[in-house]
Short mmCIF file of C-alpha atoms and ligand atoms in Angstrom, two decimals:
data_model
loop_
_atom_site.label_atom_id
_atom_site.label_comp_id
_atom_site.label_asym_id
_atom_site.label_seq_id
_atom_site.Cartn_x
_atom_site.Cartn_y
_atom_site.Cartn_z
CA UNK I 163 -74.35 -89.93 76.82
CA UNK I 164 -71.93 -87.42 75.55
CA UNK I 165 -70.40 -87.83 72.43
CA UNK I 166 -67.84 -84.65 71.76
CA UNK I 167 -66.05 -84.48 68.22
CA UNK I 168 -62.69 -84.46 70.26
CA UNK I 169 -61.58 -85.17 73.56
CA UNK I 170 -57.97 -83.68 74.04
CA UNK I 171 -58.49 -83.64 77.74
CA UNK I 172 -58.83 -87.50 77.66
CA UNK I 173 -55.38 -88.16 76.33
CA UNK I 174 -53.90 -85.58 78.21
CA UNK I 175 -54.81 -87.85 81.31
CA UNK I 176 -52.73 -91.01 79.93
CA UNK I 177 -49.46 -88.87 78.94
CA UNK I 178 -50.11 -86.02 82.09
CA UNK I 179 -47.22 -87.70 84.51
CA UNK I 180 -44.73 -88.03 82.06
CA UNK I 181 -45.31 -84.50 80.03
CA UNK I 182 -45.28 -82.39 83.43
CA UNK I 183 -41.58 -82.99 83.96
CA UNK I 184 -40.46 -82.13 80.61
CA UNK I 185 -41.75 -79.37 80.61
CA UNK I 186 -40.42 -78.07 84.07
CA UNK I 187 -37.47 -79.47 83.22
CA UNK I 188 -37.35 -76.89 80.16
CA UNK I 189 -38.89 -74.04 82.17
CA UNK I 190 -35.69 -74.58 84.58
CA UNK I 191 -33.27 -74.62 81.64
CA UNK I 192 -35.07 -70.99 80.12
CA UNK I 193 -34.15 -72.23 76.87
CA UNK I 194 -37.09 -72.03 74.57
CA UNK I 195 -35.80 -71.73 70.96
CA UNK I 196 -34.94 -74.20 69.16
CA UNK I 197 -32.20 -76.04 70.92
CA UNK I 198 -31.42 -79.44 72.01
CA UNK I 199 -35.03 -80.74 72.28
CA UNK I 200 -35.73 -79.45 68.56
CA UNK I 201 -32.95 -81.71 68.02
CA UNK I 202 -33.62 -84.77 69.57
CA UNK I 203 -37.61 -84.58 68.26
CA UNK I 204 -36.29 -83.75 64.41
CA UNK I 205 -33.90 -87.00 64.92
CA UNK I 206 -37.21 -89.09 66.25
CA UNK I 207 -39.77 -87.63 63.27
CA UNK I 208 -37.06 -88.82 60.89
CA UNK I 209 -37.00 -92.00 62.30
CA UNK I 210 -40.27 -92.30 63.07
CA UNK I 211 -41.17 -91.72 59.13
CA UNK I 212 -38.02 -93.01 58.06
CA UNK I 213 -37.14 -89.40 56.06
CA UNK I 214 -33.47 -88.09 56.44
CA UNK I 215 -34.41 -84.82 57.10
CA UNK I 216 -36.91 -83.53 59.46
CA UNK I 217 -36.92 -79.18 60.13
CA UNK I 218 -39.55 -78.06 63.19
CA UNK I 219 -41.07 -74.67 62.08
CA UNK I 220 -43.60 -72.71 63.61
CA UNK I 221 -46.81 -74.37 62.04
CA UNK I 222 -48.12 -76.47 59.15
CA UNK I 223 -48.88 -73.37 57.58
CA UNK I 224 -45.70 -71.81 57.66
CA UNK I 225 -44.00 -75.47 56.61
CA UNK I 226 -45.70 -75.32 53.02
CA UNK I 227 -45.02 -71.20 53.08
CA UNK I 228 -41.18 -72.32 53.68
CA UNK I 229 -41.47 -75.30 51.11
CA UNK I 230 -42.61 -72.85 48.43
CA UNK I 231 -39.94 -69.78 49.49
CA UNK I 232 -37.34 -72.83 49.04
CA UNK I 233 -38.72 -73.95 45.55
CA UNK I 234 -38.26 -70.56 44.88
CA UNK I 235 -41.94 -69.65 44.42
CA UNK I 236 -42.37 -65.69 43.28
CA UNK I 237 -45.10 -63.64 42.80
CA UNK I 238 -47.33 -64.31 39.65
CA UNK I 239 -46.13 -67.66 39.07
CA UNK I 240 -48.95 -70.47 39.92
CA UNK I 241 -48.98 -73.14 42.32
CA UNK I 242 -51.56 -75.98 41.54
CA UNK I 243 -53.57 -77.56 44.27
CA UNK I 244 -56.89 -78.60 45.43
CA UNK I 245 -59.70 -75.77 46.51
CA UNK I 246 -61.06 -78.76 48.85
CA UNK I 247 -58.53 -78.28 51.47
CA UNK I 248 -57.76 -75.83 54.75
CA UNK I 249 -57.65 -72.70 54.03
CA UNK I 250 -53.97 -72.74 54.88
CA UNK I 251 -52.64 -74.78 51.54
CA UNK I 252 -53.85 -72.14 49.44
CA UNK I 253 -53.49 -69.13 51.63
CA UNK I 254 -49.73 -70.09 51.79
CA UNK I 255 -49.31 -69.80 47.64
CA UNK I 256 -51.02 -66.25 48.23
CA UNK I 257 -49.18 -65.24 51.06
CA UNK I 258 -46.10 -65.42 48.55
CA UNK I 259 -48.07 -63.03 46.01
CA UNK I 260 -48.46 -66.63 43.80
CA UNK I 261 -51.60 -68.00 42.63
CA UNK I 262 -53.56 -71.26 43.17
CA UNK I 263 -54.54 -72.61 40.42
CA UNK I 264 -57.27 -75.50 41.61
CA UNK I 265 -57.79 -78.79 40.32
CA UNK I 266 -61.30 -80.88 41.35
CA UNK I 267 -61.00 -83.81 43.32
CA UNK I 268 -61.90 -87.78 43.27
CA UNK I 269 -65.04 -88.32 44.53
CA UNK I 270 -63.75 -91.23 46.07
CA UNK I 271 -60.73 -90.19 48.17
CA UNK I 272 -61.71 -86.55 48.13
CA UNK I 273 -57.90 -85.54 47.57
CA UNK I 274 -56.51 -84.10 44.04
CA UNK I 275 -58.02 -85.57 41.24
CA UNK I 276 -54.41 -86.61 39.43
CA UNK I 277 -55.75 -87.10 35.92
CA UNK I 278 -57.05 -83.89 35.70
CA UNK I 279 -53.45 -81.86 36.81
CA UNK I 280 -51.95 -81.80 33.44
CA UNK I 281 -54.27 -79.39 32.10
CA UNK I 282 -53.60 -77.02 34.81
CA UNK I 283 -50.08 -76.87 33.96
CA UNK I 284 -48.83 -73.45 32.35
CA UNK I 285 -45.31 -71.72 31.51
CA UNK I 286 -45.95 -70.23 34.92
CA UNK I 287 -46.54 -73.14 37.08
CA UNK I 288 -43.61 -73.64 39.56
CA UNK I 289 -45.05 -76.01 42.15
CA UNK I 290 -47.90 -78.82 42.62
CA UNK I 291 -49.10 -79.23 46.44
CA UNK I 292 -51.62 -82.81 46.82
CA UNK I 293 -52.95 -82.70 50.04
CA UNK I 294 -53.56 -86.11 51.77
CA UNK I 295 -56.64 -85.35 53.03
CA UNK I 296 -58.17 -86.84 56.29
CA UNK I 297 -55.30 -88.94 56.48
CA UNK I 298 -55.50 -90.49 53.00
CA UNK I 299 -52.93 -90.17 50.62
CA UNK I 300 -53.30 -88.42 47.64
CA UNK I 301 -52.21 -90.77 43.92
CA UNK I 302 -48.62 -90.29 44.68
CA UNK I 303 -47.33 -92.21 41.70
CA UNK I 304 -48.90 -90.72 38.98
CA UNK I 305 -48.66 -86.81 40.81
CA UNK I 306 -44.79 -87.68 40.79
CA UNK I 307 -44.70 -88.98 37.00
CA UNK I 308 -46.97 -85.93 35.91
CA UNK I 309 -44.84 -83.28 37.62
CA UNK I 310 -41.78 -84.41 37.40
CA UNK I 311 -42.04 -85.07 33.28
CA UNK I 312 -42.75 -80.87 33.85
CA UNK I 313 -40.27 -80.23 35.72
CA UNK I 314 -41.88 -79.30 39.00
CA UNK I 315 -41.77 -79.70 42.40
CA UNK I 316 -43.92 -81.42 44.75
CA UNK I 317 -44.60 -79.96 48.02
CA UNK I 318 -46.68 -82.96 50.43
CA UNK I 319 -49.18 -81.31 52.69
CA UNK I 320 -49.08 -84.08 54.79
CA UNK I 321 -50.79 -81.62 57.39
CA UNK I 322 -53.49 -84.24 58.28
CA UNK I 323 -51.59 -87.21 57.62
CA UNK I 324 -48.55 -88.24 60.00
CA UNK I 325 -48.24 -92.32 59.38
CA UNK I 326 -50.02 -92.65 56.56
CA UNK I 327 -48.49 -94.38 54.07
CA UNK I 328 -48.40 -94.79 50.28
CA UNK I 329 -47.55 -98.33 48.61
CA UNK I 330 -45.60 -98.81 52.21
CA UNK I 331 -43.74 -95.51 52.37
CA UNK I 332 -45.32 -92.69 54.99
CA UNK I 333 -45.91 -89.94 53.06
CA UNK I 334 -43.75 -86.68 53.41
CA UNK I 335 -40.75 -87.63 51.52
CA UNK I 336 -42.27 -88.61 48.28
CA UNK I 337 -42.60 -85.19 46.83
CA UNK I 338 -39.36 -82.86 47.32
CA UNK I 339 -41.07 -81.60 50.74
CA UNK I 340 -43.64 -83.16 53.05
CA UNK I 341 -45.40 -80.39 55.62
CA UNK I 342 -46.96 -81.33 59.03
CA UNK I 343 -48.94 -79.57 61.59
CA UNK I 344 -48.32 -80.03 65.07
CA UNK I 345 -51.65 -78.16 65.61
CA UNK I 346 -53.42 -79.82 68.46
CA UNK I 347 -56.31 -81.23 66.84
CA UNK I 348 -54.18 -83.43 64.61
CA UNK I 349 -53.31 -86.96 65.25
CA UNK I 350 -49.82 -85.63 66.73
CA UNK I 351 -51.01 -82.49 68.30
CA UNK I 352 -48.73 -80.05 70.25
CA UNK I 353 -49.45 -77.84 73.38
CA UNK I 354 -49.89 -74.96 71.21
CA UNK I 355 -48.79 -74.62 66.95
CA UNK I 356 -45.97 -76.25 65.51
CA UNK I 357 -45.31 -77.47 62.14
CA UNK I 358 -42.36 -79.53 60.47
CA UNK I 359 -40.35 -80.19 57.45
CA UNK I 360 -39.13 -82.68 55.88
CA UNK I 361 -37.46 -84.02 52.92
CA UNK I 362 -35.06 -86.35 51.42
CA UNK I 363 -32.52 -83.60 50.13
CA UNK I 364 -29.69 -82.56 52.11
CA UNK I 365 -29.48 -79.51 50.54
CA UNK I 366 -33.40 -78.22 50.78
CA UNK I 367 -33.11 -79.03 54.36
CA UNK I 368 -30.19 -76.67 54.71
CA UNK I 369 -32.44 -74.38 52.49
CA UNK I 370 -35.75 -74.68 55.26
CA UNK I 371 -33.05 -74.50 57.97
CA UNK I 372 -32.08 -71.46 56.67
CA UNK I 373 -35.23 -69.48 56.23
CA UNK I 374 -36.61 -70.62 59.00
CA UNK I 375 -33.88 -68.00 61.03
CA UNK I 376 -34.42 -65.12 58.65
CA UNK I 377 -32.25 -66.85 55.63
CA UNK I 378 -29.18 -66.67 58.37
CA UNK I 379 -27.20 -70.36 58.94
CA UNK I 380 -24.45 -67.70 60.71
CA UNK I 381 -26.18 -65.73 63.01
CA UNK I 382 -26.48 -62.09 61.57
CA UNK I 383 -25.24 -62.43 58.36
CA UNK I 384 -28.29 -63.23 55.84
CA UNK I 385 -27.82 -64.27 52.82
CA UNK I 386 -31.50 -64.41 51.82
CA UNK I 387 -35.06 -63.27 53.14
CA UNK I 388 -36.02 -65.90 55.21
CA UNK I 389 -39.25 -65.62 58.35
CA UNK I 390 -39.17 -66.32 61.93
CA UNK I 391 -41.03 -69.70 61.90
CA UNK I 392 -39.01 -72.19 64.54
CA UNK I 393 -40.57 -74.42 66.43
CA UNK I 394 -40.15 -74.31 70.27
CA UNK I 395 -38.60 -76.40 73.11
CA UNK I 396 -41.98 -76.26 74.89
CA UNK I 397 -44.07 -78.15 72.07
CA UNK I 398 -40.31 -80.57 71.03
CA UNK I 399 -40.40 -81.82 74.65
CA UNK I 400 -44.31 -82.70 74.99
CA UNK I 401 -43.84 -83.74 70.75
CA UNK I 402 -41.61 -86.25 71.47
CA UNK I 403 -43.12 -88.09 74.19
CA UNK I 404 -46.58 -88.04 72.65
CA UNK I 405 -44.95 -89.51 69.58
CA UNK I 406 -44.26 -92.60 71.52
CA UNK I 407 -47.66 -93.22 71.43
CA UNK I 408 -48.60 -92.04 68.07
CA UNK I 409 -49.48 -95.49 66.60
CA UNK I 410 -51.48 -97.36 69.33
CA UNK I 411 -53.45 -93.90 68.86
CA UNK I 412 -53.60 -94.30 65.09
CA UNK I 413 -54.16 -98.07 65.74
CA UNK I 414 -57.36 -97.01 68.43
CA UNK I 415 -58.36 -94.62 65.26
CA UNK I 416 -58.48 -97.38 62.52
CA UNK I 417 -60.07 -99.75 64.60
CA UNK I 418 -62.88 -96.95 65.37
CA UNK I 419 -63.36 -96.76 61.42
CA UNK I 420 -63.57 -100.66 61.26
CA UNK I 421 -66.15 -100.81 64.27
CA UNK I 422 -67.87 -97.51 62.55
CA UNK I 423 -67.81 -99.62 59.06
CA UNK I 424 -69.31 -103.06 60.88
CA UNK I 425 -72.06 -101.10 62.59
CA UNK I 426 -73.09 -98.98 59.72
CA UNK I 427 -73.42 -102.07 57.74
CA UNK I 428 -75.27 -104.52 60.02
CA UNK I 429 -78.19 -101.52 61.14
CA UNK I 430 -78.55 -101.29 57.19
CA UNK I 431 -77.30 -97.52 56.43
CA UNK I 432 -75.61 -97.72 53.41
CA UNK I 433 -77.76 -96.37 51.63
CA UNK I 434 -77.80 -92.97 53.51
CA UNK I 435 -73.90 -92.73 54.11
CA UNK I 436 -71.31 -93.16 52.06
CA UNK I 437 -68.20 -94.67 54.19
CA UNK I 438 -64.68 -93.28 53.96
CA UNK I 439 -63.18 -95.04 50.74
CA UNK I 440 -59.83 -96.32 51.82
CA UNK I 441 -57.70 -97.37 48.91
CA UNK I 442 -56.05 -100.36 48.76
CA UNK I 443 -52.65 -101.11 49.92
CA UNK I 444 -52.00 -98.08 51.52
CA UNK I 445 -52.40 -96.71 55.09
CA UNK I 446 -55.48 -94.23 56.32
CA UNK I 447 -54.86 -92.47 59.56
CA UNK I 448 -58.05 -90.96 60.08
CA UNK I 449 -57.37 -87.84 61.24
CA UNK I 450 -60.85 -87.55 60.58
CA UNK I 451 -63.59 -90.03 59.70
CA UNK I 452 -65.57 -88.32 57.27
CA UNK I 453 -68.80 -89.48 55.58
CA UNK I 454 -70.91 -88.89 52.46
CA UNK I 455 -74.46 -88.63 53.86
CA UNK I 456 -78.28 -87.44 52.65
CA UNK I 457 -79.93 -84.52 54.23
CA UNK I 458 -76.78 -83.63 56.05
CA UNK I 459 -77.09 -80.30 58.16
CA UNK I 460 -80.49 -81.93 59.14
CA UNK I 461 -78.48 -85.57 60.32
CA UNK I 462 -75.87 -82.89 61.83
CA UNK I 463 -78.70 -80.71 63.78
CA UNK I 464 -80.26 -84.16 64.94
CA UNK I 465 -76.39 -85.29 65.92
CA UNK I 466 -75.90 -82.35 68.04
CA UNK I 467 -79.27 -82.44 70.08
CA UNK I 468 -77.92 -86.11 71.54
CA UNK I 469 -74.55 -84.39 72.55
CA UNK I 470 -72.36 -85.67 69.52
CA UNK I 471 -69.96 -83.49 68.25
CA UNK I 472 -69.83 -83.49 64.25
CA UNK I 473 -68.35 -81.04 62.00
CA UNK I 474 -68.04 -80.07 58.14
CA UNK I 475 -64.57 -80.14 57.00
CA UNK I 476 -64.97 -77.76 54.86
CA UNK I 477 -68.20 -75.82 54.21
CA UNK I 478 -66.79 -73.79 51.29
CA UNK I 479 -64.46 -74.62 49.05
CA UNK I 480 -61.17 -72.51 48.34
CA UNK I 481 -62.40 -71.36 45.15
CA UNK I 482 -65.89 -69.46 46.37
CA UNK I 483 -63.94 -68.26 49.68
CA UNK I 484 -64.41 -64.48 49.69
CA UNK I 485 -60.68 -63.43 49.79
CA UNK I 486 -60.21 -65.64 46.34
CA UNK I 487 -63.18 -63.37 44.95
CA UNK I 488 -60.29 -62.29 42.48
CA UNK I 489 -59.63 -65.52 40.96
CA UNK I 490 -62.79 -65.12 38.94
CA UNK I 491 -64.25 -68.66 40.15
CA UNK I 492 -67.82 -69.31 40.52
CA UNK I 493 -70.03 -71.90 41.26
CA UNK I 494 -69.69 -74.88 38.87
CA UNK I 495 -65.82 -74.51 38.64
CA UNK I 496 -65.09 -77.41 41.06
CA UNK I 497 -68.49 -79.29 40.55
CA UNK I 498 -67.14 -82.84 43.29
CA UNK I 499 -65.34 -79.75 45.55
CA UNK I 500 -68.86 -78.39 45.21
CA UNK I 501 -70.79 -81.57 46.26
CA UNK I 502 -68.26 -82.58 49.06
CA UNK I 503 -68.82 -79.69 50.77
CA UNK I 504 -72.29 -79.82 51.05
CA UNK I 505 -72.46 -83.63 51.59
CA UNK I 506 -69.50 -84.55 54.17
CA UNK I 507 -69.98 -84.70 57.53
CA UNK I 508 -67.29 -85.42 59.98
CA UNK I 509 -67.60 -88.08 63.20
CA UNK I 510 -65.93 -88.38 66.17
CA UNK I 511 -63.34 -90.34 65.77
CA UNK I 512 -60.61 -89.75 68.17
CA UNK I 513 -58.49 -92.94 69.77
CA UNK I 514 -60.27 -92.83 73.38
CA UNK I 515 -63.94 -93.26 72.13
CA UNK I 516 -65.55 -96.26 74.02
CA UNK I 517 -67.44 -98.70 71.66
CA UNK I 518 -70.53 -97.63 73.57
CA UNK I 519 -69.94 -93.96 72.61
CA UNK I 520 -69.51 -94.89 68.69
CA UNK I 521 -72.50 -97.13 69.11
CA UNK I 522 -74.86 -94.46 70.43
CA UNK I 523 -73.88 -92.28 66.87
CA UNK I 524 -74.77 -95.37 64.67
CA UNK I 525 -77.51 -95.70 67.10
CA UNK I 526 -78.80 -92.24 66.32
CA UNK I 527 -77.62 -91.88 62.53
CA UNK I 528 -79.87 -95.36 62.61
CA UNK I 529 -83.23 -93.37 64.52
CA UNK I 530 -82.54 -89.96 61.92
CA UNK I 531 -82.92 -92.49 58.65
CA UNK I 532 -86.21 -94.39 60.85
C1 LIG H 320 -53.98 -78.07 59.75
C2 LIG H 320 -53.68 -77.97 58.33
C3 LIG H 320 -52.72 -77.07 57.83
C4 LIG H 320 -52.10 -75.99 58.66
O1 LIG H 320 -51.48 -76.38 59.81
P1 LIG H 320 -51.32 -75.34 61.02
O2 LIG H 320 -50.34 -76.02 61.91
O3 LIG H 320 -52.65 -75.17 61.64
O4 LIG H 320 -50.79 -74.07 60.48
C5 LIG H 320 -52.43 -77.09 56.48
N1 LIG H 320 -53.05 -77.95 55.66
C6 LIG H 320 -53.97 -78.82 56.09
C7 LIG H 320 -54.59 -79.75 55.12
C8 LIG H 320 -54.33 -78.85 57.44
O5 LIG H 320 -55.28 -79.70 57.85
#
């Protein structure tokens, strides 16, 4: 048996007869900017998430870069966030001559550790990004309460987590911006990159609107420095019909995690992995199932000789990355960044896994412990 980390090809199969003739339909129409379909797919994220405003940019990356240009994020001021993250959340702040300034994480939840962000917070702080990592959200309440008694925005990197909620609300319009990826490994995945922002303020979606076209709402007259980051036609048509199906796939996802939690439990392996922690009350999407485990590049060498895909999300934290040499960090800084890294592994997870194929992992974690 064959056990791959992600099957995109597999899904492509269910939605193949009705994506085709979108897309010809666009490729007939040669209009590939923006444009109607943007339209209509903004309209059905908004609804979908039940957030007024919903802007399609280029990619999750560019959505927090755009989120921070509209805060008004300049160089040398500071942008808090976590270091255990893609590389993109802090790259953006960079990108923007800004600087992360990291706070650990929860061992629990592995997203921002909220009671230790006040003591990040300097004159120069303009911005607080929580990433909801794997699909979890981050302590939304008390990230609010802290940042908005300082006067600071929150940007969502809701990159990993479209549906997830928080005490009932989907995350992305808590903070003053919530950024997706369209990327095509994420739970709504595109034909290609695309990204999208959104937000509960008329007047920052004018703002993303705006710099999304080179800081231009008339066409060549600019009233501020803005990108090119627009999402296409292409990836709105084949976005909006795979968004139909977006929760019997994150339904097929959380019963995976229940059938991973039963099977883990009944062979007795506890003890050697530590299952996702999903906090009460609110809504994991699983955009990836990720354990705590002993001896783990041994489990995941063992893992890949029976054909199952695994992979460590992330081996290095932000903080010891090579670029961020400059920040002074060392080892020690982020001590549960630290540990996560070296102790997470991810498993397939993906909505069209057969209960034989997530068998045969336990099955195997089970004979690697024996
Ligand atoms: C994927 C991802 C991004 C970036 O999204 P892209 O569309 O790949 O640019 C940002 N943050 C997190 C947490 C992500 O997982």
């Amino acid at each position: 048996m064959k056990v791959p980390l992600l099957d995109l090809k597999a899904q492509y199969q269910t939605i193949k007869k009705e994506v085709l003739p979108v897309i010809e339909e666009i490729c007939e129409n040669q209009g590939f900017i923006l444009g109607p379909k943007v339209e209509s797919f903004e309209k059905k994220m908004s609804q979908y998430l039940d957030i007024p405003y919903s802007v399609g940019v280029a990619s999750g990356t560019d959505a927090i870069l755009l989120s921070l240009m509209a805060v008004g994020v300049q160089p040398g001021d500071e942008v808090i966030t976590t270091p255990y993250t893609f590389f993109a959340t802090g790259g953006s702040i960079s990108r923007l001559g800004a600087i992360p300034r990291f706070v650990d994480i929860r061992r629990d939840t592995f997203n921002i550790d909220e009671n230790l962000i006040s003591s990040k917070i300097t004159s120069r702080t303009k911005a607080v990004i929580p990433v909801h990592l794997y699909g979890q959200s981050a302590e939304m309440d008390r990230i609010m309460k802290i940042s908005d008694k300082a006067g600071l925005p929150v940007i969502e990197d809701a990159a990993q987590a479209i549906g997830t909620e928080y005490k009932k609300k989907k995350v992305g319009g808590i903070g003053s911006f919530g950024c997706f990826s369209f990327f095509p490994s994420k739970n709504l995945g595109g034909f290609g990159d695309g990204g999208m922002v959104t937000t509960t303020h008329p007047a920052l979606a004018e703002k993303i609107k705006s710099l999304r076209v080179h800081g231009s709402l008339k066409r060549y007259y600019h009233d501020e420095i803005g990108c090119n980051s627009r999402l296409d036609s292409l990836q709105a048509g084949v976005l909006e019909i795979k968004l139909k199906y977006l929760d019997q796939w994150t339904k097929k996802r959380q019963k995976n995690a229940s059938l991973y939690e039963k099977l883990f439990k009944n062979h007795g392996l506890t003890e050697f992995v530590q299952l996702p922690f999903a906090s009460p009350g609110n809504v994991h999407v699983y955009n990836q199932y990720v354990l705590r485990v002993k001896r783990r590049d041994d489990l995941r060498a063992f893992l890949a000789k029976a054909d199952i895909g695994t992979e460590i999300y992330y081996p290095v934290p932000l903080h010891l990355q090579k670029c961020y040499e400059f920040l002074g960090h060392k080892t020690g800084d982020f001590p549960e960044s630290e540990k996560a890294a070296l102790e997470t592994i991810a498993l397939p997870i993906y909505p069209e896994l057969t209960e034989d194929q997530l068998t045969y992992v336990v099955k195997n974690i089970k004979n690697f412990y024996s």
